[in-house]
CSV table of C-alpha atoms in Angstrom, one decimal:
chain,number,residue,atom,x,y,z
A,1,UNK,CA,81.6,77.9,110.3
A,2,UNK,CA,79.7,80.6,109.2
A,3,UNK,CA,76.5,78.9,109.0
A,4,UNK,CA,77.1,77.6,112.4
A,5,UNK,CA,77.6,81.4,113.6
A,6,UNK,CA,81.3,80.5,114.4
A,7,UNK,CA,82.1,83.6,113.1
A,8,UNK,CA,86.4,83.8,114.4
A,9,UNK,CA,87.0,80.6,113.0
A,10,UNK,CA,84.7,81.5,109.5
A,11,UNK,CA,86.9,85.0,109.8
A,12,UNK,CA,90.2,82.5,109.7
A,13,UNK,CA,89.1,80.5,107.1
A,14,UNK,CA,88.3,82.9,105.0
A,15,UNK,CA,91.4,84.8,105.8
A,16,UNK,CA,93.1,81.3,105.0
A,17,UNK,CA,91.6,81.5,101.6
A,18,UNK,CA,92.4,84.7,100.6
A,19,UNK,CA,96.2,83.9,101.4
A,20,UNK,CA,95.5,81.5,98.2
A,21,UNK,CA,93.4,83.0,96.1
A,22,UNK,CA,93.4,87.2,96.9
A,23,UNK,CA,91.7,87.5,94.1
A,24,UNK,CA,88.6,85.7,95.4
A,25,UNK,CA,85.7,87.9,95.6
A,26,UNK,CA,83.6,85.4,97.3
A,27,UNK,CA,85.8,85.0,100.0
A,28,UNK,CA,86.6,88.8,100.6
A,29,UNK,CA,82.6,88.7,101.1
A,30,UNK,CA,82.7,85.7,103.4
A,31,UNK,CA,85.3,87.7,105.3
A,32,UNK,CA,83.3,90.7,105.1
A,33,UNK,CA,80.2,89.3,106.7
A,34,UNK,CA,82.2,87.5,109.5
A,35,UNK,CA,83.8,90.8,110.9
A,36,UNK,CA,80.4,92.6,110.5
A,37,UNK,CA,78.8,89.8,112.8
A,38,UNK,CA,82.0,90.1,115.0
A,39,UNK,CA,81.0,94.0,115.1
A,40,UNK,CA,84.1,94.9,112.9
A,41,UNK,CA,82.1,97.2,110.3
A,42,UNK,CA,84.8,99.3,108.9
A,43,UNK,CA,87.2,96.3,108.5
A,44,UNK,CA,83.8,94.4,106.7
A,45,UNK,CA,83.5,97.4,104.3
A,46,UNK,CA,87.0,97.2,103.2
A,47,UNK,CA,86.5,93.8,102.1
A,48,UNK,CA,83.1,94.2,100.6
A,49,UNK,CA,84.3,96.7,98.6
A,50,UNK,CA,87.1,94.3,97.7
A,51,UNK,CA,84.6,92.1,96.5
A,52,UNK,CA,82.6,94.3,94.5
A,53,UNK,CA,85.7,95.5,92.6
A,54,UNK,CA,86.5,91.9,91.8
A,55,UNK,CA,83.2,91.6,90.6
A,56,UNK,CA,81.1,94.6,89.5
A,57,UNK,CA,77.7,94.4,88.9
A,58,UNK,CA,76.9,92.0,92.2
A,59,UNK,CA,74.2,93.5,94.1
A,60,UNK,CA,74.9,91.2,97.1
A,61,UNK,CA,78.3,93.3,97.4
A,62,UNK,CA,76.9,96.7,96.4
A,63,UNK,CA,73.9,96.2,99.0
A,64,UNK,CA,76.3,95.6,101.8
A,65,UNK,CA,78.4,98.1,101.0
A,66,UNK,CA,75.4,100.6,100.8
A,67,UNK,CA,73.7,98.8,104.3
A,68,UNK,CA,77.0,99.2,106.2
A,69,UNK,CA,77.1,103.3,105.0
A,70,UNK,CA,73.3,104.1,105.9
């Protein structure tokens, strides 16, 4: 859905998978970059910061944490 700039049903999808698997840092990013394309910064830094926590050292996460806070 993402890819197809669907971006409420990628934000539910994601959502969906984090329900199973909260500790998946991949999908707290997919979640992140839905609500930033839905205009939801704040809510898309919680989650990318999620993400980077999960897994340290990713400079995907780290550089959107540090695009959303320029």
């Amino acid at each position: 859905y993402f890819r197809m700039q669907n971006y409420e049903k990628a934000e539910s999808e994601f959502r969906a998978m984090l329900e199973i698997a909260p500790n998946d840092d991949y999908a707290h990013y997919g979640l992140g970059r839905s609500l930033e394309k839905l205009g939801r910064e704040t809510e898309a830094q919680g989650h990318y910061k999620l993400a980077s926590s999960l897994r340290p050292g990713s400079e995907h996460y780290s550089s959107r944490i540090r695009d959303l806070s320029e």
